[in-house]
Short mmCIF file of C-alpha atoms in Angstrom, two decimals:
data_model
loop_
_atom_site.label_atom_id
_atom_site.label_comp_id
_atom_site.label_asym_id
_atom_site.label_seq_id
_atom_site.Cartn_x
_atom_site.Cartn_y
_atom_site.Cartn_z
CA MET N 1 41.01 106.20 100.78
CA LYS N 2 38.54 103.80 99.42
CA LYS N 3 38.66 100.28 100.84
CA ASN N 4 39.22 98.74 97.45
CA THR N 5 42.14 101.10 96.70
CA ARG N 6 43.69 100.36 100.06
CA ASN N 7 43.54 96.61 99.54
CA LEU N 8 45.20 96.99 96.08
CA LEU N 9 48.04 98.87 97.44
CA LEU N 10 48.67 96.32 100.27
CA VAL N 11 48.91 93.52 97.61
CA LEU N 12 51.33 95.47 95.53
CA GLY N 13 53.46 96.10 98.53
CA LEU N 14 53.65 92.52 99.33
CA VAL N 15 54.65 91.69 95.68
CA VAL N 16 57.46 94.22 95.94
CA ILE N 17 58.71 92.70 99.19
CA LEU N 18 58.55 89.04 97.86
CA GLY N 19 60.42 90.25 94.66
CA ALA N 20 63.16 91.71 96.78
CA ALA N 21 63.48 88.52 98.79
CA VAL N 22 63.83 86.42 95.65
CA LEU N 23 66.49 88.88 94.29
CA VAL N 24 68.46 88.36 97.55
CA LEU N 25 68.23 84.55 97.41
CA VAL N 26 69.46 84.66 93.70
CA LEU N 27 72.42 86.90 94.62
CA THR N 28 73.45 84.91 97.70
CA GLY N 29 72.96 81.47 96.28
CA GLY N 30 70.25 80.66 98.77
CA GLN N 31 72.58 80.87 101.80
CA GLU N 32 72.16 82.93 104.95
CA GLU N 33 75.08 84.69 106.47
CA GLY N 34 75.67 81.99 109.09
CA GLU N 35 75.55 79.17 106.51
CA SER N 36 78.16 81.00 104.41
CA SER N 37 80.52 81.29 107.33
CA SER N 38 80.09 77.62 108.21
CA ALA N 39 80.93 76.54 104.71
CA SER N 40 84.06 78.56 104.58
CA SER N 41 85.31 77.10 107.79
CA THR N 42 85.74 73.62 106.12
CA GLU N 43 88.13 74.81 103.59
CA LEU N 44 91.82 73.84 104.29
CA ILE N 45 94.12 76.58 105.50
CA SER N 46 97.73 76.27 104.14
CA LEU N 47 100.27 76.74 106.91
CA ILE N 48 103.39 75.43 105.06
CA SER N 49 103.75 74.87 101.31
CA GLU N 50 107.22 74.05 99.96
CA GLU N 51 108.78 71.97 97.33
CA GLU N 52 110.90 68.87 98.19
CA LYS N 53 114.01 70.29 96.48
CA ASN N 54 114.01 73.09 99.09
CA LEU N 55 113.86 70.83 102.18
CA SER N 56 117.17 70.34 104.13
CA SER N 57 116.31 68.85 107.57
CA VAL N 58 113.45 68.22 109.94
CA LYS N 59 114.29 68.15 113.67
CA VAL N 60 111.73 66.37 115.97
CA THR N 61 111.87 66.70 119.68
CA ASN N 62 109.34 64.92 121.96
CA GLU N 63 109.23 62.84 125.14
CA ASN N 64 111.20 59.98 123.41
CA GLY N 65 114.14 62.27 122.65
CA SER N 66 115.38 64.36 119.69
CA TYR N 67 116.55 63.39 116.22
CA ILE N 68 117.00 65.00 112.90
CA ILE N 69 115.71 63.71 109.60
CA LYS N 70 118.30 64.70 106.92
CA ILE N 71 117.39 65.09 103.30
CA THR N 72 120.27 64.74 100.79
CA GLU N 73 119.84 65.65 97.20
CA GLN N 74 121.54 63.51 94.51
CA GLU N 75 121.24 62.95 90.87
CA LYS N 76 119.31 59.81 89.80
CA GLU N 77 121.41 57.16 88.18
CA SER N 78 119.13 56.88 85.25
CA SER N 79 119.29 60.55 84.67
CA SER N 80 123.10 60.37 84.77
CA SER N 81 123.14 57.51 82.18
CA SER N 82 120.86 59.48 79.89
CA GLU N 83 123.21 62.48 79.86
CA GLU N 84 126.14 60.27 79.13
CA SER N 85 124.40 58.76 76.14
CA GLY N 86 123.63 62.30 74.90
CA SER N 87 119.83 61.77 74.68
CA SER N 88 119.01 64.60 77.02
CA SER N 89 122.16 66.63 77.29
CA GLU N 90 120.24 69.96 77.44
CA ALA N 91 117.58 68.81 80.01
CA GLU N 92 118.22 69.42 83.76
CA PRO N 93 119.29 66.18 85.64
CA GLU N 94 116.54 64.41 87.49
CA MET N 95 117.09 64.48 91.24
CA GLU N 96 116.19 62.12 93.98
CA TYR N 97 116.20 62.75 97.75
CA ILE N 98 117.73 60.49 100.34
CA TYR N 99 116.34 60.49 103.89
CA SER N 100 118.49 59.45 106.84
CA ILE N 101 118.79 59.87 110.56
CA ASP N 102 122.09 59.85 112.34
CA GLY N 103 122.30 56.67 114.61
CA VAL N 104 119.84 54.67 112.43
CA ASP N 105 121.94 52.48 110.25
CA GLU N 106 121.02 52.35 106.62
CA THR N 107 120.82 48.50 106.75
CA VAL N 108 117.77 48.68 109.00
CA ALA N 109 116.47 52.23 108.08
CA ASN N 110 112.80 52.53 107.18
CA THR N 111 113.25 55.51 104.81
CA ASP N 112 109.55 55.58 103.78
CA ARG N 113 108.71 56.40 107.41
CA MET N 114 111.41 59.11 107.46
CA GLU N 115 110.01 60.60 104.17
CA THR N 116 106.48 60.57 105.48
CA ALA N 117 107.19 62.26 108.71
CA ALA N 118 109.47 64.84 107.15
CA ALA N 119 106.63 65.82 104.74
CA ILE N 120 105.32 68.24 107.45
CA GLY N 121 108.12 70.48 106.15
CA LEU N 122 106.54 70.51 102.74
CA SER N 123 102.83 70.65 103.49
CA LEU N 124 100.89 71.44 106.52
CA ASN N 125 97.19 72.22 106.08
CA ALA N 126 94.93 73.13 108.94
CA THR N 127 91.28 72.32 109.03
CA ARG N 128 90.20 75.07 111.46
CA ASN N 129 91.62 78.43 112.73
CA LEU N 130 90.74 78.79 116.32
CA GLY N 131 92.27 82.22 116.56
CA LYS N 132 94.40 83.43 119.34
CA GLN N 133 94.04 81.65 122.46
CA GLU N 134 95.05 82.92 125.94
CA LYS N 135 95.09 79.53 127.77
CA LEU N 136 97.46 77.41 125.63
CA ASP N 137 97.39 74.74 128.36
CA ASP N 138 93.87 73.86 127.18
CA PHE N 139 95.34 72.84 123.87
CA GLY N 140 98.60 71.08 125.05
CA LEU N 141 100.56 73.87 123.55
CA ALA N 142 102.10 75.52 126.62
CA GLU N 143 104.49 72.62 126.68
CA PRO N 144 104.04 71.07 123.22
CA VAL N 145 103.83 67.27 122.82
CA SER N 146 106.17 67.58 119.80
CA THR N 147 108.20 70.34 118.41
CA VAL N 148 109.31 70.19 114.78
CA GLU N 149 112.00 72.56 113.47
CA VAL N 150 112.19 72.54 109.65
CA THR N 151 115.30 73.87 107.81
CA TYR N 152 115.21 74.78 104.13
CA ARG N 153 118.17 74.90 101.72
CA ASP N 154 118.16 78.71 101.78
CA GLY N 155 118.78 78.76 105.48
CA SER N 156 115.26 79.71 106.38
CA THR N 157 113.41 77.82 109.20
CA LYS N 158 109.86 77.07 110.29
CA THR N 159 108.87 75.61 113.71
CA VAL N 160 105.68 73.75 114.25
CA TYR N 161 104.34 73.12 117.71
CA ILE N 162 102.01 70.15 118.18
CA GLY N 163 99.82 69.86 121.23
CA GLY N 164 97.05 67.53 122.32
CA SER N 165 94.70 65.61 120.15
CA VAL N 166 91.46 67.28 119.10
CA ALA N 167 88.49 66.05 121.08
CA GLY N 168 85.82 64.08 119.26
CA GLY N 169 87.93 61.38 117.66
CA SER N 170 88.73 63.40 114.49
CA GLY N 171 92.29 62.34 114.52
CA GLY N 172 93.73 65.87 114.37
CA TYR N 173 95.98 67.87 116.83
CA TYR N 174 96.11 71.43 117.97
CA VAL N 175 99.08 73.00 116.24
CA MET N 176 100.84 76.43 116.09
CA VAL N 177 103.48 77.72 113.68
CA GLU N 178 106.21 80.06 114.88
CA GLY N 179 105.34 83.71 114.04
CA ASP N 180 101.53 82.99 114.13
CA ASP N 181 99.65 83.55 117.32
CA ASN N 182 96.65 81.53 116.08
CA VAL N 183 95.86 77.92 117.17
CA TYR N 184 94.89 75.59 114.35
CA THR N 185 93.70 72.05 113.99
CA ALA N 186 95.59 69.74 111.62
CA SER N 187 96.47 66.11 110.98
CA CYS N 188 100.06 65.03 111.95
CA ASN N 189 102.11 61.97 111.18
CA ASP N 190 102.57 59.32 113.90
CA GLY N 191 106.27 59.52 113.60
CA LEU N 192 106.51 63.06 114.96
CA PHE N 193 105.47 61.58 118.45
CA GLN N 194 107.98 58.72 118.28
CA GLY N 195 111.69 58.22 118.94
CA SER N 196 114.29 57.48 116.28
CA GLY N 197 113.63 53.69 116.76
CA TYR N 198 110.34 54.23 115.01
CA TYR N 199 112.33 54.51 111.73
CA VAL N 200 113.93 51.08 112.00
CA LYS N 201 112.54 48.32 109.81
CA THR N 202 110.83 45.71 112.07
CA THR N 203 111.29 42.66 109.77
CA MET N 204 114.43 41.03 111.06
CA PHE N 205 114.79 38.20 108.47
CA THR N 206 112.83 36.02 106.21
CA LEU N 207 114.01 32.54 105.11
CA GLN N 208 112.84 30.80 101.92
CA ALA N 209 111.85 27.11 101.84
CA ASP N 210 113.85 24.68 99.68
CA GLU N 211 112.02 24.31 96.32
CA THR N 212 112.37 20.47 96.29
CA THR N 213 111.55 19.63 99.92
CA GLY N 214 109.51 22.70 101.02
CA LEU N 215 111.65 22.68 104.14
CA ILE N 216 113.79 25.45 105.65
CA TYR N 217 116.70 23.01 106.29
CA ALA N 218 119.67 23.91 108.48
CA THR N 219 123.08 22.49 107.94
CA HIS N 220 124.21 23.73 111.43
CA LEU N 221 122.25 24.75 114.53
CA LYS N 222 123.62 25.82 117.96
CA LEU N 223 121.56 26.80 121.05
CA SER N 224 122.99 28.59 124.08
CA GLY N 225 122.40 31.33 126.66
CA THR N 226 121.61 31.53 130.38
CA GLU N 227 118.10 29.92 130.00
CA MET N 228 119.51 26.96 128.17
CA PRO N 229 120.39 24.00 130.44
CA GLU N 230 123.52 23.55 128.41
CA PRO N 231 124.74 24.46 124.90
CA ILE N 232 123.34 22.12 122.15
CA GLU N 233 124.86 21.76 118.74
CA ILE N 234 123.13 19.91 115.82
CA GLU N 235 124.20 19.39 112.25
CA GLY N 236 122.12 18.36 109.20
CA ASP N 237 123.39 15.91 106.57
CA ASP N 238 122.69 15.74 102.76
CA SER N 239 119.86 13.33 103.38
CA TYR N 240 117.92 15.91 105.50
CA VAL N 241 118.52 14.06 108.74
CA TYR N 242 119.69 15.96 111.92
CA HIS N 243 122.43 14.72 114.27
CA LEU N 244 123.24 15.82 117.73
CA VAL N 245 127.01 16.53 117.86
CA SER N 246 127.29 18.20 121.30
CA PRO N 247 127.22 17.70 124.14
CA LYS N 248 126.55 14.10 123.03
CA LYS N 249 126.45 12.31 119.66
CA ALA N 250 123.09 10.87 118.79
CA GLU N 251 120.57 11.01 115.96
CA ALA N 252 118.38 14.04 116.69
CA ASP N 253 114.60 14.08 116.47
CA SER N 254 114.44 15.57 113.09
CA GLU N 255 110.75 16.60 113.45
CA GLU N 256 111.49 18.64 116.60
CA VAL N 257 114.59 20.29 114.98
CA GLN N 258 112.56 21.01 111.80
CA ALA N 259 109.84 22.62 113.93
CA ILE N 260 112.47 24.99 115.25
CA MET N 261 113.51 25.95 111.78
CA ASP N 262 110.02 26.35 110.55
CA SER N 263 109.39 28.79 113.43
CA LEU N 264 112.33 30.85 112.14
CA SER N 265 110.95 31.28 108.72
CA SER N 266 110.21 34.94 109.34
CA ILE N 267 110.85 37.01 112.47
CA SER N 268 109.50 40.53 112.75
CA ALA N 269 109.82 42.73 115.82
CA THR N 270 106.72 44.39 117.30
CA ASN N 271 108.91 47.57 117.93
CA VAL N 272 112.31 48.79 118.20
CA ALA N 273 113.85 49.53 121.59
CA SER N 274 117.00 51.43 120.27
CA PRO N 275 119.02 51.92 117.24
CA ASP N 276 122.09 51.99 119.44
CA VAL N 277 123.95 48.75 119.75
CA SER N 278 126.92 50.02 121.65
CA GLU N 279 128.29 47.90 124.54
CA GLU N 280 126.54 50.25 127.05
CA SER N 281 123.24 49.87 125.27
CA LEU N 282 123.50 46.04 125.05
CA LYS N 283 124.21 45.98 128.80
CA LYS N 284 121.28 48.32 129.42
CA TYR N 285 118.87 46.03 127.64
CA GLY N 286 120.40 42.68 129.05
CA LEU N 287 121.92 41.62 125.94
CA ASP N 288 125.46 41.48 127.24
CA GLU N 289 124.55 38.11 128.78
CA PRO N 290 121.62 37.04 126.64
CA ALA N 291 119.08 34.51 128.00
CA GLY N 292 119.04 32.70 124.70
CA VAL N 293 121.22 32.59 121.59
CA ILE N 294 120.44 30.59 118.37
CA GLU N 295 123.09 30.38 115.65
CA PHE N 296 122.08 28.58 112.39
CA THR N 297 123.21 28.16 108.77
CA VAL N 298 120.75 27.69 105.91
CA LYS N 299 122.06 26.39 102.71
CA ASP N 300 122.42 29.10 100.10
CA GLN N 301 120.90 31.68 102.56
CA GLY N 302 123.82 32.30 104.79
CA SER N 303 124.32 32.22 108.63
CA TYR N 304 122.25 34.02 111.35
CA LYS N 305 122.73 34.63 115.07
CA LEU N 306 119.86 35.91 117.16
CA SER N 307 120.23 36.82 120.82
CA VAL N 308 117.36 37.45 123.22
CA THR N 309 116.92 38.60 126.79
CA ALA N 310 114.94 37.26 129.64
CA LYS N 311 111.17 37.83 129.28
CA ASN N 312 109.87 41.27 130.04
CA GLU N 313 106.74 41.95 132.30
CA ASP N 314 104.62 42.32 129.20
CA GLY N 315 105.71 38.94 127.70
CA THR N 316 108.15 40.46 125.08
CA ARG N 317 111.85 40.11 124.82
CA TYR N 318 114.73 42.29 123.65
CA ALA N 319 116.48 40.96 120.68
CA LEU N 320 119.63 41.50 118.65
CA LEU N 321 120.33 40.01 115.18
CA ASP N 322 124.09 39.91 114.23
CA GLY N 323 124.77 42.15 111.32
CA THR N 324 121.96 44.64 112.03
CA LYS N 325 122.37 47.87 114.23
CA ALA N 326 119.18 47.92 116.30
CA ILE N 327 117.81 46.39 119.40
CA PHE N 328 114.45 44.92 118.69
CA ILE N 329 111.42 43.90 120.74
CA ILE N 330 109.90 40.57 119.79
CA ASN N 331 107.22 38.22 121.24
CA ASP N 332 108.13 35.38 123.50
CA SER N 333 106.35 33.15 121.11
CA ASP N 334 109.10 33.78 118.43
CA VAL N 335 111.60 31.96 120.67
CA SER N 336 109.37 29.45 122.39
CA THR N 337 110.27 26.50 120.09
CA TRP N 338 113.98 26.50 120.94
CA LEU N 339 114.72 28.47 124.07
CA GLY N 340 115.14 26.19 127.20
CA ARG N 341 115.30 23.01 125.18
CA THR N 342 117.04 19.98 126.77
CA VAL N 343 119.18 17.48 124.93
CA LEU N 344 116.67 14.77 125.49
CA SER N 345 113.86 16.84 123.90
CA LEU N 346 115.85 17.19 120.74
CA GLN N 347 117.32 13.64 120.63
CA SER N 348 115.57 10.81 118.76
CA THR N 349 114.14 8.40 121.39
CA LEU N 350 114.54 5.51 118.96
CA ASN N 351 117.56 3.14 119.36
CA LEU N 352 119.33 1.17 116.66
CA MET N 353 116.73 -0.46 114.41
CA PRO N 354 118.09 -1.69 111.10
CA MET N 355 115.54 -2.43 108.35
CA ILE N 356 114.54 -6.02 108.95
CA GLN N 357 114.90 -6.95 105.21
CA ASN N 358 118.61 -5.94 105.32
CA ILE N 359 119.56 -8.15 108.32
CA LYS N 360 121.91 -11.08 107.37
CA THR N 361 122.81 -12.22 111.01
CA MET N 362 121.63 -11.23 114.46
CA THR N 363 123.76 -12.42 117.36
CA LEU N 364 122.55 -11.85 120.92
CA THR N 365 123.72 -12.56 124.42
CA VAL N 366 121.46 -12.45 127.45
CA ASP N 367 123.32 -12.56 130.81
CA GLY N 368 126.04 -14.66 129.24
CA LYS N 369 123.90 -16.93 127.12
CA GLU N 370 124.23 -16.72 123.37
CA TYR N 371 121.64 -16.70 120.72
CA ALA N 372 122.36 -16.53 116.95
CA PHE N 373 120.06 -16.14 113.99
CA ARG N 374 121.10 -16.52 110.30
CA LEU N 375 118.86 -15.19 107.65
CA GLU N 376 118.69 -16.31 103.88
CA ARG N 377 116.90 -14.67 101.16
CA GLU N 378 115.76 -15.57 97.69
CA GLU N 379 114.49 -13.28 94.88
CA ASP N 380 110.79 -13.40 94.36
CA PRO N 381 110.39 -12.87 90.46
CA GLU N 382 106.70 -12.48 90.67
CA SER N 383 107.07 -9.49 93.19
CA SER N 384 110.25 -8.00 91.73
CA THR N 385 110.41 -5.09 89.25
CA GLU N 386 113.29 -3.80 87.12
CA ASP N 387 113.98 -1.17 89.75
CA ASN N 388 113.15 -2.97 92.97
CA LYS N 389 113.93 -6.48 93.79
CA ALA N 390 111.70 -8.47 96.23
CA TYR N 391 112.78 -11.35 98.37
CA THR N 392 111.33 -14.21 100.44
CA TYR N 393 113.29 -14.98 103.58
CA LYS N 394 114.16 -17.86 105.90
CA VAL N 395 115.65 -17.66 109.37
CA PHE N 396 117.64 -20.31 111.27
CA ASN N 397 118.76 -20.40 114.91
CA LYS N 398 122.31 -21.36 116.15
CA ASP N 399 121.59 -25.15 115.82
CA GLY N 400 120.42 -24.75 112.25
CA LYS N 401 116.84 -25.15 112.95
CA GLU N 402 114.37 -23.24 110.63
CA LEU N 403 112.08 -20.87 112.38
CA ASP N 404 109.07 -19.09 111.43
CA TYR N 405 110.09 -15.72 109.78
CA GLU N 406 106.78 -14.06 108.82
CA GLU N 407 105.28 -14.11 112.28
CA ASN N 408 107.49 -15.27 115.03
CA PHE N 409 110.74 -13.53 113.90
CA LYS N 410 109.05 -10.33 112.94
CA HIS N 411 107.16 -10.30 116.24
CA PHE N 412 110.34 -10.74 118.20
CA TYR N 413 112.24 -8.23 116.22
CA ARG N 414 109.50 -5.68 116.72
CA SER N 415 109.51 -6.14 120.44
CA PHE N 416 113.46 -5.87 120.64
CA ILE N 417 113.52 -2.49 118.92
CA THR N 418 110.60 -1.07 120.82
CA ASN N 419 112.84 0.31 123.54
CA TYR N 420 112.51 4.17 123.71
CA ILE N 421 115.08 6.54 125.48
CA ILE N 422 113.10 8.15 128.30
CA GLU N 423 115.99 9.67 130.29
CA ASP N 424 119.24 11.33 129.48
CA TYR N 425 122.36 9.60 130.58
CA ARG N 426 126.00 10.00 129.41
CA GLU N 427 128.44 8.09 131.49
CA MET N 428 129.66 4.85 130.21
CA PRO N 429 128.25 2.19 132.50
CA GLU N 430 130.48 -0.19 134.46
CA GLY N 431 130.50 -3.90 134.22
CA ASP N 432 129.15 -6.31 131.62
CA PRO N 433 125.98 -5.56 129.66
CA TYR N 434 122.79 -7.66 130.45
CA VAL N 435 121.91 -7.91 126.68
CA THR N 436 124.03 -7.36 123.61
CA CYS N 437 123.12 -7.68 119.95
CA THR N 438 125.30 -7.50 116.85
CA TYR N 439 123.93 -7.04 113.38
CA THR N 440 125.50 -7.92 109.93
CA TYR N 441 123.78 -7.07 106.59
CA PHE N 442 123.16 -8.54 103.20
CA ASP N 443 124.41 -5.68 101.10
CA SER N 444 127.02 -4.11 103.27
CA ASP N 445 130.14 -5.07 105.16
CA GLU N 446 129.14 -2.79 108.08
CA THR N 447 128.31 -4.16 111.52
CA ASN N 448 126.44 -2.58 114.31
CA SER N 449 125.94 -3.40 117.95
CA ILE N 450 123.65 -2.36 120.80
CA ALA N 451 124.11 -3.17 124.40
CA PHE N 452 121.84 -2.77 127.50
CA TYR N 453 123.54 -2.25 130.95
CA LYS N 454 121.49 -2.39 134.07
CA VAL N 455 122.16 0.75 136.11
CA SER N 456 119.28 0.40 138.60
CA ASP N 457 116.10 -1.73 139.22
CA ARG N 458 114.22 0.79 137.12
CA ARG N 459 116.64 1.64 134.24
CA TYR N 460 118.87 0.06 131.56
CA CYS N 461 121.42 2.19 129.80
CA VAL N 462 121.64 1.80 126.10
CA VAL N 463 125.14 1.93 124.37
CA GLU N 464 125.45 1.67 120.60
CA ASP N 465 128.53 0.59 118.75
CA GLY N 466 130.64 0.10 121.73
CA ASP N 467 130.92 3.67 123.12
CA ASN N 468 127.94 5.72 122.09
CA VAL N 469 125.86 6.14 125.26
CA LYS N 470 122.29 6.84 124.08
CA GLY N 471 120.36 7.17 127.47
CA LEU N 472 118.09 5.20 129.71
CA ILE N 473 115.14 3.03 128.91
CA ASP N 474 112.32 1.38 131.10
CA PRO N 475 113.19 -2.27 131.75
CA THR N 476 109.62 -3.41 130.89
CA TYR N 477 110.02 -3.70 127.20
CA LEU N 478 113.49 -5.16 127.23
CA GLU N 479 112.39 -7.91 129.70
CA ARG N 480 109.48 -8.69 127.36
CA ALA N 481 111.88 -8.91 124.43
CA VAL N 482 114.04 -11.38 126.28
CA GLU N 483 111.03 -13.58 126.94
CA TYR N 484 110.09 -13.48 123.31
CA LEU N 485 113.68 -14.27 122.30
CA GLU N 486 113.50 -17.57 124.17
CA LEU N 487 110.26 -18.49 122.50
CA LEU N 488 111.59 -17.75 119.04
CA ASN N 489 114.79 -19.76 119.61
CA ASN N 490 112.62 -22.77 120.85
CA GLY N 491 110.34 -22.54 117.75
CA GLU N 492 107.36 -21.49 119.88
CA GLU N 493 104.76 -18.92 119.06
CA VAL N 494 105.82 -15.31 119.64
CA PRO N 495 102.93 -12.93 120.53
CA GLU N 496 102.39 -9.94 118.18
CA VAL N 497 103.40 -6.58 119.67
CA TYR N 498 100.96 -3.75 119.50
#
């Protein structure tokens, strides 16, 4: 064969081969066999596909126990109303499905979680088919982490076995379906690995602030429990002022009490220990003798009672809210504002201190010596308004001598009322008081008194209105006030108190 002819045939052969290759690419879409297999492996594989109307129950068994999510079918109220009106008498009634678990009370049931977990009985799609595997231990399926038994309304069943999580952080699990020897990978709802407590709502209560004051105001508050030094009872009046009523009567520190109420605006559990609130369960979790109990009533929002246990090793506490059927787990910070409080920490440390402009007379005795001050007032037309009258004041001692009001009397008065309670004390002191003071007022027939009894070299006991024992004060400020009293009565300069 001539050389030129041979070369021509070689070129024609190459053209034929290239043409065949192009044809193959066109017919296969440009994919090789391996690529085609890889692409098909990403398609979802349907293991379960059912309609909700066919689902009857889903039983879940895992290390936390076993429970059954029941699905009840009922006609929607709106559908029933339409049929009664005759607007859709020929149409099939619209149905709705109610999810429940025995032992989880409907008042605390999180039905959304139940519905989401039970959805495995409606749809389960695998991402990969790993085929039949001899060593199920490698996939956590020899002893499944969770077993899900689905029952349908026609009596048929399907069981899904869920093993370990898929390596690589894909979020999937190894699964098998009864009647199928293959192992698959698929996504599974978190609830399928939890106990029945997972289906309890964790929001225990939420309180609304008063629209006028912006406060969550309690009309009644009681603290008790084994971690309380003693039970404490507080009441709130219509003026938004709190008062201690037990174990002693005194004005409460309203800011401290309000801080407690603010901390109760919303309490949510971190988890649920058990939906069982039987006596046996309460004893198991330590709620038969709670460490703390807070009972309170909020106007127009009802009464609440929250009981908590001693602190767990992880810093949480078990909690029970009256009226709900679940034992919750809450953080210690949810109770830190009230648990363990003493009477003194909730009592106002201030003593009797009338508004100075209201005082008409002030009569004092110091170790048997009497001092009396009489005040007069006259309306100041330049400073008065239609709604608010202003006055100028004069003060006279027992002998009728006029004293300086604006500086000396005010300085003395400020020193006299600056005696703060620093220690709790409840017994009525014996003997005569060291200092007494009785007030009368311009616009009231009421009288008030305060007395200071020496109970030790370091403490005086304060008693208001004859029998109301307030507590103990440091003698420093009272002794200073006595010095200033003598200066005032003599018409001498009284230092200002800072």
